[in-house]
Tab-separated table of C-alpha atoms in Angstrom:
chain	number	residue	atom	x	y	z
A	1	LYS	CA	107.286	81.968	108.807
A	2	SER	CA	104.392	82.017	111.251
A	3	ASP	CA	106.601	82.641	114.311
A	4	ASN	CA	108.189	85.657	112.608
A	5	LEU	CA	104.758	87.053	111.774
A	6	GLU	CA	103.629	86.574	115.365
A	7	ARG	CA	106.666	88.508	116.581
A	8	LEU	CA	105.994	91.245	114.059
A	9	GLY	CA	102.377	91.460	115.160
A	10	LYS	CA	103.462	92.015	118.759
A	11	ASP	CA	105.894	94.747	117.701
A	12	LEU	CA	103.121	96.551	115.820
A	13	LYS	CA	100.525	96.423	118.590
A	14	GLU	CA	101.234	100.018	119.573
A	15	PHE	CA	100.021	101.208	116.178
A	16	ASN	CA	96.296	101.644	115.710
A	17	ASP	CA	94.487	99.503	113.137
A	18	CYS	CA	97.615	97.504	112.274
A	19	LYS	CA	97.314	93.834	111.346
A	20	VAL	CA	99.632	91.125	110.044
A	21	LEU	CA	98.461	88.520	107.523
A	22	GLU	CA	100.291	85.383	106.439
A	23	CYS	CA	100.401	84.945	102.669
A	24	ASP	CA	102.231	82.496	100.405
A	25	LEU	CA	103.134	84.448	97.265
A	26	GLU	CA	103.554	81.234	95.288
A	27	SER	CA	99.956	80.208	95.986
A	28	PRO	CA	97.002	81.941	94.256
A	29	GLU	CA	94.709	80.420	96.880
A	30	SER	CA	96.730	81.929	99.739
A	31	MET	CA	96.872	85.335	98.026
A	32	ALA	CA	93.137	85.181	97.367
A	33	ARG	CA	92.426	84.519	101.056
A	34	ALA	CA	94.712	87.343	102.198
A	35	THR	CA	93.317	89.906	99.770
A	36	LEU	CA	89.747	88.848	100.564
A	37	THR	CA	90.447	89.557	104.232
A	38	ILE	CA	91.770	93.010	103.323
A	39	LEU	CA	88.789	93.742	101.055
A	40	SER	CA	86.379	92.773	103.812
A	41	GLN	CA	88.048	95.005	106.412
A	42	LYS	CA	89.241	98.038	104.459
A	43	LYS	CA	87.341	100.638	102.453
A	44	HIS	CA	90.357	102.277	100.877
A	45	ILE	CA	94.091	101.697	100.415
A	46	GLY	CA	96.227	104.816	100.251
A	47	THR	CA	99.594	103.128	99.659
A	48	LEU	CA	100.426	99.591	98.522
A	49	ILE	CA	104.117	98.625	98.787
A	50	HIS	CA	105.399	95.455	97.133
A	51	CYS	CA	108.723	94.499	98.717
A	52	ALA	CA	108.816	90.682	98.852
A	53	GLU	CA	111.574	89.010	96.889
A	54	ARG	CA	113.166	85.668	96.120
A	55	ILE	CA	116.835	85.784	95.153
A	56	GLY	CA	117.228	82.216	93.799
A	57	PRO	CA	117.844	80.169	91.789
A	58	MET	CA	121.513	80.993	92.379
A	59	GLN	CA	122.832	78.891	89.529
A	60	PRO	CA	123.771	79.310	85.859
A	61	MET	CA	120.784	79.392	83.493
A	62	THR	CA	121.864	76.052	82.088
A	63	LYS	CA	121.481	74.370	85.481
A	64	PHE	CA	118.451	75.795	87.277
A	65	THR	CA	115.125	74.031	86.806
A	66	ALA	CA	111.941	75.343	85.244
A	67	ALA	CA	110.268	74.979	88.639
A	68	SER	CA	112.850	77.119	90.473
A	69	PHE	CA	112.678	79.758	87.728
A	70	LYS	CA	108.884	79.825	88.012
A	71	GLU	CA	109.114	80.230	91.801
A	72	CYS	CA	111.368	83.247	91.317
A	73	LEU	CA	108.966	84.826	88.817
A	74	ASP	CA	105.938	84.013	90.977
A	75	VAL	CA	107.264	85.822	94.056
A	76	ASN	CA	109.047	88.738	92.373
A	77	LEU	CA	106.602	89.516	89.575
A	78	VAL	CA	103.412	87.475	89.232
A	79	ALA	CA	102.324	88.005	92.845
A	80	VAL	CA	102.704	91.781	92.462
A	81	ASP	CA	100.285	91.803	89.536
A	82	TYR	CA	97.851	89.376	91.178
A	83	ILE	CA	97.609	91.177	94.519
A	84	THR	CA	97.396	94.612	92.912
A	85	ARG	CA	94.515	93.655	90.636
A	86	ARG	CA	92.688	91.972	93.516
A	87	LEU	CA	92.899	95.173	95.578
A	88	LEU	CA	92.070	97.659	92.791
A	89	PRO	CA	88.399	97.948	93.890
A	90	ILE	CA	89.509	99.807	97.036
A	91	MET	CA	92.212	101.896	95.395
A	92	GLY	CA	92.092	105.123	93.446
A	93	ASP	CA	89.025	106.823	92.026
A	94	HIS	CA	86.166	104.362	92.357
A	95	LYS	CA	83.859	106.280	90.020
A	96	ALA	CA	86.434	106.237	87.237
A	97	MET	CA	87.029	102.533	87.888
A	98	GLU	CA	83.314	101.770	87.501
A	99	ASP	CA	82.720	104.042	84.486
A	100	LYS	CA	82.587	101.494	81.678
A	101	ALA	CA	81.197	104.013	79.179
A	102	GLN	CA	84.367	106.140	79.437
A	103	ASN	CA	82.508	109.458	79.228
A	104	ILE	CA	84.370	112.757	79.018
A	105	ASP	CA	84.556	113.143	82.799
A	106	SER	CA	86.340	109.819	83.207
A	107	LEU	CA	89.005	110.851	80.702
A	108	LEU	CA	89.998	113.904	82.700
A	109	SER	CA	92.909	113.587	85.109
A	110	SER	CA	91.836	112.140	88.444
A	111	LYS	CA	93.066	113.374	91.767
A	112	LEU	CA	95.809	111.187	93.198
A	113	SER	CA	94.171	108.987	95.810
A	114	SER	CA	96.334	105.858	95.879
A	115	ARG	CA	99.995	105.013	95.421
A	116	ILE	CA	101.698	101.756	94.444
A	117	VAL	CA	105.398	101.285	95.191
A	118	VAL	CA	107.375	98.348	93.839
A	119	VAL	CA	110.777	97.741	95.375
A	120	THR	CA	113.151	96.948	92.554
A	121	SER	CA	116.894	96.403	92.260
A	122	GLU	CA	119.841	97.380	90.110
A	123	GLU	CA	119.766	93.765	88.902
A	124	ALA	CA	116.855	94.913	86.727
A	125	HIS	CA	119.388	96.760	84.570
A	126	LYS	CA	122.333	94.416	84.234
A	127	PRO	CA	122.916	90.656	84.210
A	128	ILE	CA	124.694	89.168	87.231
A	129	LYS	CA	126.402	85.808	87.110
A	130	ASN	CA	124.352	83.045	88.789
A	131	LEU	CA	121.456	85.455	89.437
A	132	SER	CA	119.904	85.479	85.976
A	133	GLY	CA	116.479	84.354	87.191
A	134	TYR	CA	116.357	87.201	89.702
A	135	CYS	CA	117.591	89.695	87.093
A	136	VAL	CA	114.864	88.634	84.667
A	137	ALA	CA	112.170	88.900	87.336
A	138	LYS	CA	113.304	92.353	88.496
A	139	ALA	CA	113.523	93.624	84.910
A	140	GLY	CA	109.971	92.403	84.366
A	141	LEU	CA	108.841	94.081	87.581
A	142	LEU	CA	110.350	97.386	86.473
A	143	MET	CA	108.472	97.230	83.154
A	144	TRP	CA	105.301	96.223	85.012
A	145	SER	CA	105.550	99.392	87.108
A	146	ARG	CA	105.955	101.519	83.965
A	147	CYS	CA	102.964	99.913	82.254
A	148	ALA	CA	100.838	100.127	85.395
A	149	SER	CA	101.677	103.826	85.806
A	150	ASN	CA	100.244	104.489	82.339
A	151	GLU	CA	97.122	102.370	82.750
A	152	PHE	CA	96.243	103.306	86.346
A	153	ALA	CA	96.761	107.075	86.028
A	154	LYS	CA	93.170	107.753	84.939
A	155	TYR	CA	91.972	106.044	88.112
A	156	GLY	CA	93.991	108.330	90.369
A	157	ILE	CA	96.668	105.717	91.091
A	158	SER	CA	100.373	106.461	90.765
A	159	VAL	CA	103.023	103.756	90.431
A	160	ILE	CA	106.741	104.154	91.097
A	161	ALA	CA	109.742	101.821	91.278
A	162	LEU	CA	112.072	102.253	94.233
A	163	GLN	CA	115.553	100.833	94.778
A	164	THR	CA	116.250	100.872	98.501
A	165	GLY	CA	119.657	99.191	98.643
A	166	ILE	CA	123.015	100.300	97.296
A	167	ARG	CA	125.638	97.741	96.335
A	168	SER	CA	129.094	98.152	94.859
A	169	ASP	CA	130.129	96.502	91.594
A	170	ALA	CA	132.796	94.567	93.521
A	171	THR	CA	130.151	93.013	95.724
A	172	GLN	CA	128.052	92.094	92.692
A	173	VAL	CA	130.994	90.152	91.311
A	174	GLY	CA	131.332	88.374	94.648
A	175	VAL	CA	127.653	87.470	94.688
A	176	GLY	CA	128.096	85.774	91.342
A	177	VAL	CA	130.318	83.035	92.756
A	178	VAL	CA	128.299	82.260	95.903
A	179	GLY	CA	127.038	78.700	96.007
A	180	PRO	CA	123.312	77.859	96.350
A	181	ASP	CA	123.699	76.845	100.011
A	182	GLU	CA	126.025	79.656	101.088
A	183	GLU	CA	125.255	83.026	102.637
A	184	MET	CA	125.945	86.119	100.549
A	185	ASP	CA	128.574	88.381	102.110
A	186	TYR	CA	127.601	92.037	101.923
A	187	SER	CA	130.222	93.137	104.462
A	188	LYS	CA	132.174	95.066	101.834
A	189	ALA	CA	129.133	96.430	100.047
A	190	ASN	CA	128.217	100.078	99.938
A	191	ILE	CA	124.843	99.659	101.641
A	192	SER	CA	123.317	102.598	103.460
A	193	LYS	CA	122.179	102.216	107.053
A	194	GLU	CA	118.622	100.900	107.151
A	195	VAL	CA	117.279	103.667	109.397
A	196	GLU	CA	118.746	106.363	107.155
A	197	VAL	CA	117.298	104.752	104.034
A	198	VAL	CA	113.846	104.410	105.568
A	199	GLY	CA	113.836	108.005	106.784
A	200	LEU	CA	114.872	109.218	103.361
A	201	LEU	CA	112.540	107.111	101.238
A	202	LEU	CA	109.336	106.988	103.314
A	203	PRO	CA	108.128	110.403	102.089
A	204	ILE	CA	108.588	109.240	98.496
A	205	MET	CA	106.715	106.012	99.218
A	206	LEU	CA	103.818	107.603	101.061
A	207	LYS	CA	103.466	111.155	99.746
A	208	HIS	CA	104.887	111.392	96.230
A	209	PRO	CA	102.863	113.542	93.798
A	210	MET	CA	101.279	112.203	90.625
A	211	SER	CA	104.102	113.751	88.602
A	212	PHE	CA	106.442	111.086	90.038
A	213	SER	CA	104.361	108.236	88.606
A	214	GLY	CA	106.240	106.031	86.170
A	215	GLY	CA	109.578	107.029	87.653
A	216	GLU	CA	112.356	104.945	89.121
A	217	PHE	CA	114.083	106.196	92.257
A	218	SER	CA	116.959	104.910	94.362
A	219	ALA	CA	118.580	105.794	97.664
A	220	ASP	CA	121.824	106.778	95.942
A	221	MET	CA	120.329	109.366	93.572
A	222	GLU	CA	122.130	112.701	93.898
A	223	ASN	CA	118.866	114.625	94.230
A	224	ILE	CA	117.009	112.098	96.388
A	225	GLU	CA	116.902	114.439	99.411
A	226	SER	CA	115.393	117.215	97.293
A	227	LEU	CA	112.788	114.820	95.928
A	228	ALA	CA	111.911	113.709	99.460
A	229	LYS	CA	111.402	117.350	100.497
A	230	VAL	CA	109.033	117.837	97.564
A	231	CYS	CA	106.969	114.914	98.842
A	232	ILE	CA	106.973	116.189	102.436
A	233	ASN	CA	105.594	119.513	101.245
A	234	GLU	CA	103.038	117.896	98.924
A	235	LYS	CA	99.477	118.897	99.798
A	236	PRO	CA	96.924	116.048	99.959
A	237	PRO	CA	94.359	115.926	97.128
């Protein structure tokens, strides 16, 4: 919503070179305008984080419409691919990107110069009642991140999947019976405090080494703190 973006813009004023753009992830035209603005104002993107999501349709597969299913896929998956490919010219190793002849130099490992982070969910791994559309989209997003990590590596771009929330199985069962017009109740869920999660995962988002590319990480991994320390100590290329 525009008023939310305006509020966010005011909150971010204290940060240098920080801007907020409105973008409808269901509209190729809107995404084209937003990415064109970025391309015209930025020379390089160090980290691109995809974290938008659409939970619905919250109905059985036999009842939701093709249109609502498409909306879910558009926001959770298609937009990620569209925006990423639009911004590739200012990500990674530009020389490797432009080398159509694929000479021997372009086949050597590039230095890591850009990172892509897709925020995924445990719904990518198991079906949840009345959330099948979301589960399908998140499973597709997870595979997209794995494919992109393979294809973008030679351009100096790493891609990881990151699960930021932690929910209990009991809560997942509860989500399955929530009606389409009702609020989901996460009060009994095992969700970490937002500030703690951000502090823990930011190093992995912003400073992970190329060796992490293709991986899937979550806030409840037993070794997540050790992985974060590796990223903090990572030397820039």
